[in-house]
Amino acid sequence: MAATAALLAVGGLAPVAQAREGTDDPVPLAPTVTSLGPYEECTANHCLPHGGPGMPGRFRFTPNAADTDVTTYRVQTPEGVHTVSAAEAESFEFTPSSGGSYFLIVEAADWGSRFGRSTRFDFKVDPALEHSSWRFDDGLADPAATVATDSGQGGERHDAVLHTEGTGWSPFARGGDQDRALQLDTPEGQRPREYAETARPAVDTSKPFTVSAWAYPTGTGDDRVVLSVPGRHGAALDLRYSAADRRWAFGRTAQDAPGAPSVRSLASGDATPNVWTHLVGVFHTRHDADPSNDTVQLYVNGRPQGSPVVLAEQAPAYEPWRGTAGLQFGRGQDDGDYDHYFRGRIDEVTAWQWPRTPQEIRRMVEVHRPDGVRTAASGRPARTPAGS
């Protein structure tokens, strides 16, 4: 009893009065919390992660059999406190924003709004750490190297072969002198043909995925593709600078068919040449088999660009098809032909088979100062939402 009261006080909820023995009007007893999936309650000897960041979990709250007048529930999570009606308690939804350990602390209230004893439900969220990553540091040890190693974690590795006319490695990289970036510097006036590619797709583009990269364009006169995963006719992943819009864009071709339209999430402002810019593209299927709610979303320097774009609303014939070619660094594909080669530098590319959340993407560009303060990419203090 004392431990429960202390736990609630630390979490921001004041200790509540307990059932009064010997009276006919006790406050509610501790309710039962049941997971409806995908998360499972931790036990003393078993706590496996499930789901992932951004994947909703559903829970049912049931009053103790001795309580017949429960009207609401109060639910505390690491990200806030919620009031839930008895009807809503049949399927309460909570969406974790990151991986790790989570809890629900649930109390029932009677018609007099008196809260009783609490139940704690602990569970673990899979952090979705499996990913592919290319830092392009291979040229430090061997300037003549022609392969960029995939240094990611878990799963299959996808090393990238460089097709460049120069060294392919630039010391003008994100990490300073002891870092390298992919250098794509076809001279102006010549048709660019420099790029890198993996032998197989690094992500299944028919399922939710996220890609991120730092890009340094040396010109904005033409379309410049940073990353793509082509099929036979189009691209199921396309992260680029769009010259017609003068903005960064992320999207995909609605189908792998001749003439199929592309649907894109556009940046809110014009792109700036000769500046390192952090780009993230997220393809989200809402973890279901209904293609009508699939979306694409672009992030620039950690910030979402507008609202997610619903693919089926922009292209009624859209389907979540799977790209068959390897991941392309620095070139795209339109109607079966490779084009829109990038001019400049590309660095620190990562691909996840998971839709990263806005909180996770914001943290990708944060800098941790020696005093422990997190700052945004611009150097200004980063805003941290409650609970993050």
mmCIF file of C-alpha atoms in Angstrom:
data_model
loop_
_atom_site.group_PDB
_atom_site.id
_atom_site.type_symbol
_atom_site.label_atom_id
_atom_site.label_comp_id
_atom_site.label_asym_id
_atom_site.label_seq_id
_atom_site.Cartn_x
_atom_site.Cartn_y
_atom_site.Cartn_z
ATOM 1 C CA MET A 1 0.000 0.000 0.000
ATOM 2 C CA ALA A 2 2.737 2.484 0.931
ATOM 3 C CA ALA A 3 4.705 1.546 -2.198
ATOM 4 C CA THR A 4 1.673 2.150 -4.420
ATOM 5 C CA ALA A 5 1.034 5.570 -2.883
ATOM 6 C CA ALA A 6 4.662 6.547 -3.324
ATOM 7 C CA LEU A 7 4.639 5.385 -6.950
ATOM 8 C CA LEU A 8 1.584 7.486 -7.770
ATOM 9 C CA ALA A 9 3.026 10.518 -6.044
ATOM 10 C CA VAL A 10 6.223 10.291 -8.088
ATOM 11 C CA GLY A 11 4.180 9.907 -11.289
ATOM 12 C CA GLY A 12 2.213 13.082 -10.587
ATOM 13 C CA LEU A 13 -0.957 11.564 -9.118
ATOM 14 C CA ALA A 14 -1.741 12.235 -5.480
ATOM 15 C CA PRO A 15 -2.324 9.236 -3.201
ATOM 16 C CA VAL A 16 -6.015 8.353 -2.960
ATOM 17 C CA ALA A 17 -8.198 7.295 -0.058
ATOM 18 C CA GLN A 18 -8.592 3.539 0.126
ATOM 19 C CA ALA A 19 -11.643 1.440 0.871
ATOM 20 C CA ARG A 20 -12.914 2.088 4.379
ATOM 21 C CA GLU A 21 -13.310 -1.214 6.227
ATOM 22 C CA GLY A 22 -16.567 -1.683 8.089
ATOM 23 C CA THR A 23 -18.549 0.757 5.899
ATOM 24 C CA ASP A 24 -21.111 0.184 3.164
ATOM 25 C CA ASP A 25 -19.601 2.793 0.829
ATOM 26 C CA PRO A 26 -16.012 1.853 -0.097
ATOM 27 C CA VAL A 27 -14.107 3.466 -2.952
ATOM 28 C CA PRO A 28 -13.437 1.237 -6.012
ATOM 29 C CA LEU A 29 -10.939 -1.583 -5.773
ATOM 30 C CA ALA A 30 -8.060 -2.052 -8.236
ATOM 31 C CA PRO A 31 -9.317 -2.737 -11.784
ATOM 32 C CA THR A 32 -8.040 -5.414 -14.159
ATOM 33 C CA VAL A 33 -5.944 -4.320 -17.166
ATOM 34 C CA THR A 34 -5.898 -6.650 -20.182
ATOM 35 C CA SER A 35 -3.843 -6.149 -23.344
ATOM 36 C CA LEU A 36 -5.713 -6.553 -26.626
ATOM 37 C CA GLY A 37 -2.404 -6.501 -28.549
ATOM 38 C CA PRO A 38 0.274 -6.234 -29.630
ATOM 39 C CA TYR A 39 1.948 -5.536 -26.263
ATOM 40 C CA GLU A 40 2.283 -8.103 -23.464
ATOM 41 C CA GLU A 41 2.498 -7.557 -19.723
ATOM 42 C CA CYS A 42 5.914 -8.013 -18.175
ATOM 43 C CA THR A 43 6.373 -10.546 -15.393
ATOM 44 C CA ALA A 44 9.250 -11.042 -12.985
ATOM 45 C CA ASN A 45 10.949 -13.469 -15.392
ATOM 46 C CA HIS A 46 9.534 -12.545 -18.799
ATOM 47 C CA CYS A 47 9.453 -9.186 -20.616
ATOM 48 C CA LEU A 48 9.782 -9.474 -24.387
ATOM 49 C CA PRO A 49 9.430 -6.375 -26.587
ATOM 50 C CA HIS A 50 6.539 -6.189 -29.042
ATOM 51 C CA GLY A 51 5.129 -3.714 -31.536
ATOM 52 C CA GLY A 52 7.275 -0.651 -32.078
ATOM 53 C CA PRO A 53 7.377 3.153 -31.944
ATOM 54 C CA GLY A 54 4.221 4.576 -33.479
ATOM 55 C CA MET A 55 2.310 1.267 -33.326
ATOM 56 C CA PRO A 56 -0.875 1.668 -31.243
ATOM 57 C CA GLY A 57 -1.592 -0.738 -28.431
ATOM 58 C CA ARG A 58 -5.113 -1.437 -27.137
ATOM 59 C CA PHE A 59 -6.060 -2.247 -23.568
ATOM 60 C CA ARG A 60 -9.288 -3.159 -21.764
ATOM 61 C CA PHE A 61 -10.034 -1.956 -18.222
ATOM 62 C CA THR A 62 -12.453 -4.075 -16.169
ATOM 63 C CA PRO A 63 -13.741 -3.127 -12.706
ATOM 64 C CA ASN A 64 -13.316 -5.417 -9.751
ATOM 65 C CA ALA A 65 -16.282 -7.811 -9.412
ATOM 66 C CA ALA A 66 -17.207 -6.104 -6.114
ATOM 67 C CA ASP A 67 -17.609 -2.707 -7.825
ATOM 68 C CA THR A 68 -20.927 -2.020 -9.584
ATOM 69 C CA ASP A 69 -20.830 1.759 -10.010
ATOM 70 C CA VAL A 70 -17.548 2.473 -11.845
ATOM 71 C CA THR A 71 -18.070 5.354 -14.288
ATOM 72 C CA THR A 72 -14.591 6.419 -15.358
ATOM 73 C CA TYR A 73 -10.929 5.491 -15.198
ATOM 74 C CA ARG A 74 -7.814 7.575 -14.758
ATOM 75 C CA VAL A 75 -4.827 6.298 -16.773
ATOM 76 C CA GLN A 76 -1.274 7.499 -16.275
ATOM 77 C CA THR A 77 1.368 6.748 -18.916
ATOM 78 C CA PRO A 78 4.950 8.055 -19.287
ATOM 79 C CA GLU A 79 3.520 10.572 -21.762
ATOM 80 C CA GLY A 80 0.578 11.979 -19.802
ATOM 81 C CA VAL A 81 -2.619 11.374 -17.826
ATOM 82 C CA HIS A 82 -5.910 10.417 -19.508
ATOM 83 C CA THR A 83 -9.516 10.248 -18.303
ATOM 84 C CA VAL A 84 -11.362 7.318 -19.869
ATOM 85 C CA SER A 85 -15.102 6.625 -19.768
ATOM 86 C CA ALA A 86 -16.434 3.177 -18.940
ATOM 87 C CA ALA A 87 -17.395 2.701 -22.605
ATOM 88 C CA GLU A 88 -13.952 3.778 -23.860
ATOM 89 C CA ALA A 89 -12.349 1.413 -21.354
ATOM 90 C CA GLU A 90 -13.416 -1.505 -23.558
ATOM 91 C CA SER A 91 -10.607 -0.563 -25.968
ATOM 92 C CA PHE A 92 -8.267 2.167 -24.734
ATOM 93 C CA GLU A 93 -5.604 3.077 -27.321
ATOM 94 C CA PHE A 94 -2.082 4.164 -26.426
ATOM 95 C CA THR A 95 0.688 4.800 -28.983
ATOM 96 C CA PRO A 96 4.324 4.685 -27.757
ATOM 97 C CA SER A 97 6.563 7.330 -29.331
ATOM 98 C CA SER A 98 9.810 5.369 -28.943
ATOM 99 C CA GLY A 99 11.147 1.984 -27.950
ATOM 100 C CA GLY A 100 11.822 0.852 -24.391
ATOM 101 C CA SER A 101 9.891 0.188 -21.188
ATOM 102 C CA TYR A 102 6.394 1.617 -20.675
ATOM 103 C CA PHE A 103 3.672 1.387 -18.055
ATOM 104 C CA LEU A 104 -0.003 2.135 -17.493
ATOM 105 C CA ILE A 105 -1.260 3.012 -13.995
ATOM 106 C CA VAL A 106 -5.035 2.648 -13.958
ATOM 107 C CA GLU A 107 -7.555 3.690 -11.266
ATOM 108 C CA ALA A 108 -11.326 3.299 -11.334
ATOM 109 C CA ALA A 109 -13.726 6.036 -10.142
ATOM 110 C CA ASP A 110 -17.332 5.693 -8.923
ATOM 111 C CA TRP A 111 -20.360 7.942 -9.458
ATOM 112 C CA GLY A 112 -18.993 10.296 -6.817
ATOM 113 C CA SER A 113 -15.719 10.735 -8.760
ATOM 114 C CA ARG A 114 -13.783 8.969 -6.032
ATOM 115 C CA PHE A 115 -10.719 7.107 -7.297
ATOM 116 C CA GLY A 116 -9.658 3.886 -5.641
ATOM 117 C CA ARG A 117 -6.713 1.551 -5.724
ATOM 118 C CA SER A 118 -4.508 1.400 -8.804
ATOM 119 C CA THR A 119 -3.262 -1.367 -11.082
ATOM 120 C CA ARG A 120 0.099 -1.086 -12.826
ATOM 121 C CA PHE A 121 0.640 -2.744 -16.216
ATOM 122 C CA ASP A 122 4.272 -2.828 -17.452
ATOM 123 C CA PHE A 123 5.233 -3.675 -21.035
ATOM 124 C CA LYS A 124 8.145 -3.242 -23.412
ATOM 125 C CA VAL A 125 8.162 -1.674 -26.890
ATOM 126 C CA ASP A 126 10.522 -3.039 -29.535
ATOM 127 C CA PRO A 127 12.898 -0.158 -30.413
ATOM 128 C CA ALA A 128 13.123 -1.306 -34.074
ATOM 129 C CA LEU A 129 16.905 -1.009 -34.027
ATOM 130 C CA GLU A 130 17.468 -3.233 -37.075
ATOM 131 C CA HIS A 131 18.648 -1.043 -39.927
ATOM 132 C CA SER A 132 21.155 -0.509 -42.716
ATOM 133 C CA SER A 133 23.608 2.389 -42.496
ATOM 134 C CA TRP A 134 26.261 3.822 -44.812
ATOM 135 C CA ARG A 135 28.716 6.376 -43.406
ATOM 136 C CA PHE A 136 31.073 6.376 -46.439
ATOM 137 C CA ASP A 137 34.168 6.319 -44.199
ATOM 138 C CA ASP A 138 35.732 3.469 -46.215
ATOM 139 C CA GLY A 139 37.900 5.954 -48.100
ATOM 140 C CA LEU A 140 39.773 6.907 -44.916
ATOM 141 C CA ALA A 141 41.689 3.627 -44.823
ATOM 142 C CA ASP A 142 41.787 3.102 -48.588
ATOM 143 C CA PRO A 143 41.236 6.096 -50.905
ATOM 144 C CA ALA A 144 40.983 3.663 -53.838
ATOM 145 C CA ALA A 145 38.125 1.684 -52.250
ATOM 146 C CA THR A 146 35.006 1.285 -54.387
ATOM 147 C CA VAL A 147 32.621 -0.204 -51.820
ATOM 148 C CA ALA A 148 30.727 1.584 -49.031
ATOM 149 C CA THR A 149 30.172 -0.839 -46.153
ATOM 150 C CA ASP A 150 26.741 -1.248 -44.593
ATOM 151 C CA SER A 151 27.526 -0.789 -40.891
ATOM 152 C CA GLY A 152 23.957 -1.183 -39.624
ATOM 153 C CA GLN A 153 22.625 -3.555 -36.978
ATOM 154 C CA GLY A 154 20.811 -6.855 -37.392
ATOM 155 C CA GLY A 155 19.364 -8.459 -40.485
ATOM 156 C CA GLU A 156 21.011 -8.659 -43.899
ATOM 157 C CA ARG A 157 23.870 -6.324 -44.845
ATOM 158 C CA HIS A 158 23.746 -4.322 -48.083
ATOM 159 C CA ASP A 159 27.143 -2.934 -49.087
ATOM 160 C CA ALA A 160 27.044 -0.299 -51.842
ATOM 161 C CA VAL A 161 29.288 -0.288 -54.923
ATOM 162 C CA LEU A 162 30.489 3.136 -56.094
ATOM 163 C CA HIS A 163 30.322 4.081 -59.774
ATOM 164 C CA THR A 164 32.302 7.327 -59.935
ATOM 165 C CA GLU A 165 34.777 8.938 -62.308
ATOM 166 C CA GLY A 166 36.807 10.431 -59.438
ATOM 167 C CA THR A 167 37.829 9.167 -56.005
ATOM 168 C CA GLY A 168 34.267 8.858 -54.774
ATOM 169 C CA TRP A 169 35.246 9.972 -51.256
ATOM 170 C CA SER A 170 35.055 13.587 -50.119
ATOM 171 C CA PRO A 171 36.788 14.940 -46.977
ATOM 172 C CA PHE A 172 34.111 17.628 -46.952
ATOM 173 C CA ALA A 173 31.814 15.474 -44.834
ATOM 174 C CA ARG A 174 29.526 15.776 -41.847
ATOM 175 C CA GLY A 175 32.100 14.669 -39.265
ATOM 176 C CA GLY A 176 35.130 16.795 -40.147
ATOM 177 C CA ASP A 177 38.627 15.718 -41.193
ATOM 178 C CA GLN A 178 38.262 12.156 -39.925
ATOM 179 C CA ASP A 179 35.093 11.563 -41.913
ATOM 180 C CA ARG A 180 34.226 11.018 -45.557
ATOM 181 C CA ALA A 181 31.120 11.559 -47.672
ATOM 182 C CA LEU A 182 30.012 10.123 -51.011
ATOM 183 C CA GLN A 183 31.349 12.494 -53.650
ATOM 184 C CA LEU A 184 29.308 12.876 -56.865
ATOM 185 C CA ASP A 185 31.019 15.614 -58.843
ATOM 186 C CA THR A 186 30.527 15.211 -62.573
ATOM 187 C CA PRO A 187 31.839 18.495 -64.050
ATOM 188 C CA GLU A 188 29.260 21.003 -65.215
ATOM 189 C CA GLY A 189 28.555 20.703 -68.920
ATOM 190 C CA GLN A 190 28.928 16.913 -68.833
ATOM 191 C CA ARG A 191 26.061 14.487 -68.428
ATOM 192 C CA PRO A 192 26.340 13.135 -64.858
ATOM 193 C CA ARG A 193 26.743 9.393 -64.447
ATOM 194 C CA GLU A 194 28.114 9.035 -60.919
ATOM 195 C CA TYR A 195 26.193 7.054 -58.306
ATOM 196 C CA ALA A 196 26.373 4.111 -55.883
ATOM 197 C CA GLU A 197 24.012 1.163 -55.470
ATOM 198 C CA THR A 198 23.362 -1.958 -53.422
ATOM 199 C CA ALA A 199 22.858 -5.322 -55.110
ATOM 200 C CA ARG A 200 19.375 -5.807 -53.623
ATOM 201 C CA PRO A 201 16.745 -3.513 -52.073
ATOM 202 C CA ALA A 202 17.705 -2.497 -48.544
ATOM 203 C CA VAL A 203 14.009 -2.198 -47.580
ATOM 204 C CA ASP A 204 10.788 -3.832 -48.739
ATOM 205 C CA THR A 205 8.947 -0.813 -50.160
ATOM 206 C CA SER A 206 5.548 -2.536 -49.919
ATOM 207 C CA LYS A 207 5.862 -2.331 -46.118
ATOM 208 C CA PRO A 208 6.412 0.660 -43.803
ATOM 209 C CA PHE A 209 9.927 2.096 -44.013
ATOM 210 C CA THR A 210 12.035 5.173 -43.233
ATOM 211 C CA VAL A 211 15.129 6.509 -44.997
ATOM 212 C CA SER A 212 17.352 9.370 -43.887
ATOM 213 C CA ALA A 213 20.354 11.152 -45.405
ATOM 214 C CA TRP A 214 22.435 14.290 -45.220
ATOM 215 C CA ALA A 215 22.594 15.962 -48.642
ATOM 216 C CA TYR A 216 24.804 18.775 -49.932
ATOM 217 C CA PRO A 217 23.658 19.827 -53.427
ATOM 218 C CA THR A 218 26.084 21.942 -55.452
ATOM 219 C CA GLY A 219 23.389 23.137 -57.832
ATOM 220 C CA THR A 220 19.614 23.345 -58.125
ATOM 221 C CA GLY A 221 19.116 23.748 -61.861
ATOM 222 C CA ASP A 222 17.762 20.222 -62.415
ATOM 223 C CA ASP A 223 16.102 17.457 -60.432
ATOM 224 C CA ARG A 224 18.623 15.736 -58.144
ATOM 225 C CA VAL A 225 17.795 12.336 -56.629
ATOM 226 C CA VAL A 226 19.404 11.548 -53.277
ATOM 227 C CA LEU A 227 17.976 8.025 -52.775
ATOM 228 C CA SER A 228 15.682 5.746 -54.760
ATOM 229 C CA VAL A 229 14.540 2.125 -55.087
ATOM 230 C CA PRO A 230 13.402 1.503 -58.678
ATOM 231 C CA GLY A 231 11.209 -1.143 -60.199
ATOM 232 C CA ARG A 232 10.839 -1.751 -63.940
ATOM 233 C CA HIS A 233 9.249 1.619 -64.733
ATOM 234 C CA GLY A 234 9.141 3.857 -61.666
ATOM 235 C CA ALA A 235 10.520 4.223 -58.165
ATOM 236 C CA ALA A 236 8.888 2.892 -54.992
ATOM 237 C CA LEU A 237 11.159 5.172 -52.943
ATOM 238 C CA ASP A 238 12.197 8.585 -54.262
ATOM 239 C CA LEU A 239 13.960 11.233 -52.148
ATOM 240 C CA ARG A 240 15.023 14.197 -54.293
ATOM 241 C CA TYR A 241 15.350 17.876 -55.017
ATOM 242 C CA SER A 242 12.523 18.881 -57.382
ATOM 243 C CA ALA A 243 13.618 21.678 -59.707
ATOM 244 C CA ALA A 244 10.047 22.448 -60.808
ATOM 245 C CA ASP A 245 9.047 23.069 -57.190
ATOM 246 C CA ARG A 246 12.500 24.307 -56.062
ATOM 247 C CA ARG A 247 12.001 22.114 -52.994
ATOM 248 C CA TRP A 248 12.997 18.820 -51.461
ATOM 249 C CA ALA A 249 10.479 16.034 -52.075
ATOM 250 C CA PHE A 250 9.803 12.465 -50.961
ATOM 251 C CA GLY A 251 7.367 10.064 -52.539
ATOM 252 C CA ARG A 252 6.836 7.113 -54.833
ATOM 253 C CA THR A 253 5.296 6.125 -58.150
ATOM 254 C CA ALA A 254 1.678 5.026 -57.699
ATOM 255 C CA GLN A 255 2.302 1.803 -59.631
ATOM 256 C CA ASP A 256 5.225 0.116 -61.337
ATOM 257 C CA ALA A 257 3.683 0.765 -64.737
ATOM 258 C CA PRO A 258 4.480 3.019 -67.723
ATOM 259 C CA GLY A 259 3.225 6.557 -67.191
ATOM 260 C CA ALA A 260 2.097 5.982 -63.592
ATOM 261 C CA PRO A 261 1.987 9.268 -61.628
ATOM 262 C CA SER A 262 4.297 10.093 -58.751
ATOM 263 C CA VAL A 263 2.877 11.205 -55.404
ATOM 264 C CA ARG A 264 5.142 13.386 -53.258
ATOM 265 C CA SER A 265 5.365 15.127 -49.928
ATOM 266 C CA LEU A 266 6.980 18.518 -50.597
ATOM 267 C CA ALA A 267 9.101 20.710 -48.346
ATOM 268 C CA SER A 268 7.465 23.866 -47.037
ATOM 269 C CA GLY A 269 10.267 26.148 -48.266
ATOM 270 C CA ASP A 270 12.841 26.388 -51.043
ATOM 271 C CA ALA A 271 15.944 24.193 -50.912
ATOM 272 C CA THR A 272 19.314 25.878 -50.373
ATOM 273 C CA PRO A 273 22.367 24.782 -52.418
ATOM 274 C CA ASN A 274 25.834 24.362 -50.869
ATOM 275 C CA VAL A 275 24.393 23.625 -47.424
ATOM 276 C CA TRP A 276 24.194 20.304 -45.564
ATOM 277 C CA THR A 277 20.508 19.415 -45.131
ATOM 278 C CA HIS A 278 19.078 16.473 -43.199
ATOM 279 C CA LEU A 279 16.295 14.682 -45.088
ATOM 280 C CA VAL A 280 13.957 11.918 -43.893
ATOM 281 C CA GLY A 281 11.233 10.139 -45.843
ATOM 282 C CA VAL A 282 8.609 7.984 -44.104
ATOM 283 C CA PHE A 283 6.250 5.567 -45.866
ATOM 284 C CA HIS A 284 3.484 4.472 -43.479
ATOM 285 C CA THR A 285 0.775 1.836 -44.016
ATOM 286 C CA ARG A 286 -0.800 2.296 -40.535
ATOM 287 C CA HIS A 287 0.178 -1.360 -39.949
ATOM 288 C CA ASP A 288 -2.864 -2.696 -41.784
ATOM 289 C CA ALA A 289 -3.701 -4.141 -45.212
ATOM 290 C CA ASP A 290 -5.843 -1.198 -46.330
ATOM 291 C CA PRO A 291 -3.937 0.829 -48.984
ATOM 292 C CA SER A 292 -6.414 3.721 -48.776
ATOM 293 C CA ASN A 293 -4.667 5.113 -45.682
ATOM 294 C CA ASP A 294 -1.032 4.716 -46.807
ATOM 295 C CA THR A 295 0.969 7.955 -46.592
ATOM 296 C CA VAL A 296 4.306 9.541 -47.443
ATOM 297 C CA GLN A 297 5.862 12.257 -45.284
ATOM 298 C CA LEU A 298 8.998 14.349 -45.747
ATOM 299 C CA TYR A 299 11.039 15.789 -42.868
ATOM 300 C CA VAL A 300 13.681 18.503 -43.364
ATOM 301 C CA ASN A 301 16.192 19.112 -40.557
ATOM 302 C CA GLY A 302 13.988 17.160 -38.151
ATOM 303 C CA ARG A 303 10.751 19.020 -38.928
ATOM 304 C CA PRO A 304 7.710 17.509 -40.690
ATOM 305 C CA GLN A 305 6.849 19.271 -43.938
ATOM 306 C CA GLY A 306 3.095 19.746 -43.912
ATOM 307 C CA SER A 307 0.759 16.842 -43.196
ATOM 308 C CA PRO A 308 1.264 13.251 -44.386
ATOM 309 C CA VAL A 309 0.144 12.855 -48.010
ATOM 310 C CA VAL A 310 -2.444 10.105 -48.560
ATOM 311 C CA LEU A 311 -1.318 8.278 -51.691
ATOM 312 C CA ALA A 312 -4.717 6.915 -52.761
ATOM 313 C CA GLU A 313 -6.261 10.389 -52.615
ATOM 314 C CA GLN A 314 -3.686 11.728 -55.069
ATOM 315 C CA ALA A 315 -3.589 8.624 -57.301
ATOM 316 C CA PRO A 316 -6.702 6.373 -57.181
ATOM 317 C CA ALA A 317 -4.790 3.534 -58.875
ATOM 318 C CA TYR A 318 -2.100 3.542 -56.155
ATOM 319 C CA GLU A 319 -0.884 0.222 -54.783
ATOM 320 C CA PRO A 320 1.934 -0.435 -52.252
ATOM 321 C CA TRP A 321 4.254 -2.168 -54.712
ATOM 322 C CA ARG A 322 7.729 -3.505 -54.032
ATOM 323 C CA GLY A 323 10.836 -2.075 -55.710
ATOM 324 C CA THR A 324 13.102 -4.743 -57.168
ATOM 325 C CA ALA A 325 16.396 -2.911 -57.804
ATOM 326 C CA GLY A 326 19.031 -2.073 -55.217
ATOM 327 C CA LEU A 327 19.033 1.138 -53.229
ATOM 328 C CA GLN A 328 20.378 3.901 -55.478
ATOM 329 C CA PHE A 329 22.542 6.648 -53.991
ATOM 330 C CA GLY A 330 22.474 9.654 -56.282
ATOM 331 C CA ARG A 331 20.185 8.674 -59.150
ATOM 332 C CA GLY A 332 16.517 7.960 -59.851
ATOM 333 C CA GLN A 333 14.368 6.312 -62.470
ATOM 334 C CA ASP A 334 11.502 7.541 -64.645
ATOM 335 C CA ASP A 335 9.702 5.291 -67.148
ATOM 336 C CA GLY A 336 12.460 2.685 -67.027
ATOM 337 C CA ASP A 337 15.427 5.024 -67.556
ATOM 338 C CA TYR A 338 17.926 6.086 -64.888
ATOM 339 C CA ASP A 339 18.232 9.851 -64.641
ATOM 340 C CA HIS A 340 18.351 12.890 -62.321
ATOM 341 C CA TYR A 341 21.857 12.138 -61.064
ATOM 342 C CA PHE A 342 22.879 14.026 -57.932
ATOM 343 C CA ARG A 343 25.656 16.635 -57.960
ATOM 344 C CA GLY A 344 27.310 17.242 -54.603
ATOM 345 C CA ARG A 345 27.781 15.170 -51.451
ATOM 346 C CA ILE A 346 25.692 12.536 -49.661
ATOM 347 C CA ASP A 347 26.515 11.328 -46.157
ATOM 348 C CA GLU A 348 25.187 9.241 -43.231
ATOM 349 C CA VAL A 349 22.425 7.349 -45.019
ATOM 350 C CA THR A 350 20.192 5.024 -42.959
ATOM 351 C CA ALA A 351 17.257 2.796 -43.925
ATOM 352 C CA TRP A 352 14.799 1.191 -41.480
ATOM 353 C CA GLN A 353 12.016 -1.276 -42.211
ATOM 354 C CA TRP A 354 9.843 0.736 -39.857
ATOM 355 C CA PRO A 355 8.080 4.135 -39.812
ATOM 356 C CA ARG A 356 10.097 6.241 -37.374
ATOM 357 C CA THR A 357 8.049 8.619 -35.222
ATOM 358 C CA PRO A 358 8.304 12.439 -35.296
ATOM 359 C CA GLN A 359 10.016 12.399 -31.886
ATOM 360 C CA GLU A 360 12.664 9.939 -33.124
ATOM 361 C CA ILE A 361 13.271 11.934 -36.304
ATOM 362 C CA ARG A 362 13.664 15.169 -34.354
ATOM 363 C CA ARG A 363 16.334 13.515 -32.217
ATOM 364 C CA MET A 364 18.328 12.503 -35.318
ATOM 365 C CA VAL A 365 19.489 16.097 -35.795
ATOM 366 C CA GLU A 366 19.919 17.080 -32.154
ATOM 367 C CA VAL A 367 23.371 17.885 -30.816
ATOM 368 C CA HIS A 368 24.204 17.027 -27.199
ATOM 369 C CA ARG A 369 26.274 19.801 -25.636
ATOM 370 C CA PRO A 370 28.840 19.065 -22.892
ATOM 371 C CA ASP A 371 26.425 20.505 -20.304
ATOM 372 C CA GLY A 372 23.812 17.907 -21.333
ATOM 373 C CA VAL A 373 21.484 20.363 -23.107
ATOM 374 C CA ARG A 374 20.064 19.100 -26.386
ATOM 375 C CA THR A 375 20.149 21.601 -29.255
ATOM 376 C CA ALA A 376 18.618 21.535 -32.700
ATOM 377 C CA ALA A 377 20.675 21.300 -35.904
ATOM 378 C CA SER A 378 20.646 25.103 -36.179
ATOM 379 C CA GLY A 379 22.344 25.432 -32.778
ATOM 380 C CA ARG A 380 19.269 26.894 -31.083
ATOM 381 C CA PRO A 381 17.914 25.051 -28.020
ATOM 382 C CA ALA A 382 15.687 22.163 -29.087
ATOM 383 C CA ARG A 383 12.123 22.129 -27.856
ATOM 384 C CA THR A 384 11.311 18.962 -25.988
ATOM 385 C CA PRO A 385 7.604 17.928 -25.806
ATOM 386 C CA ALA A 386 6.345 16.737 -22.458
ATOM 387 C CA GLY A 387 7.040 13.101 -21.820
ATOM 388 C CA SER A 388 9.868 12.749 -24.352
#
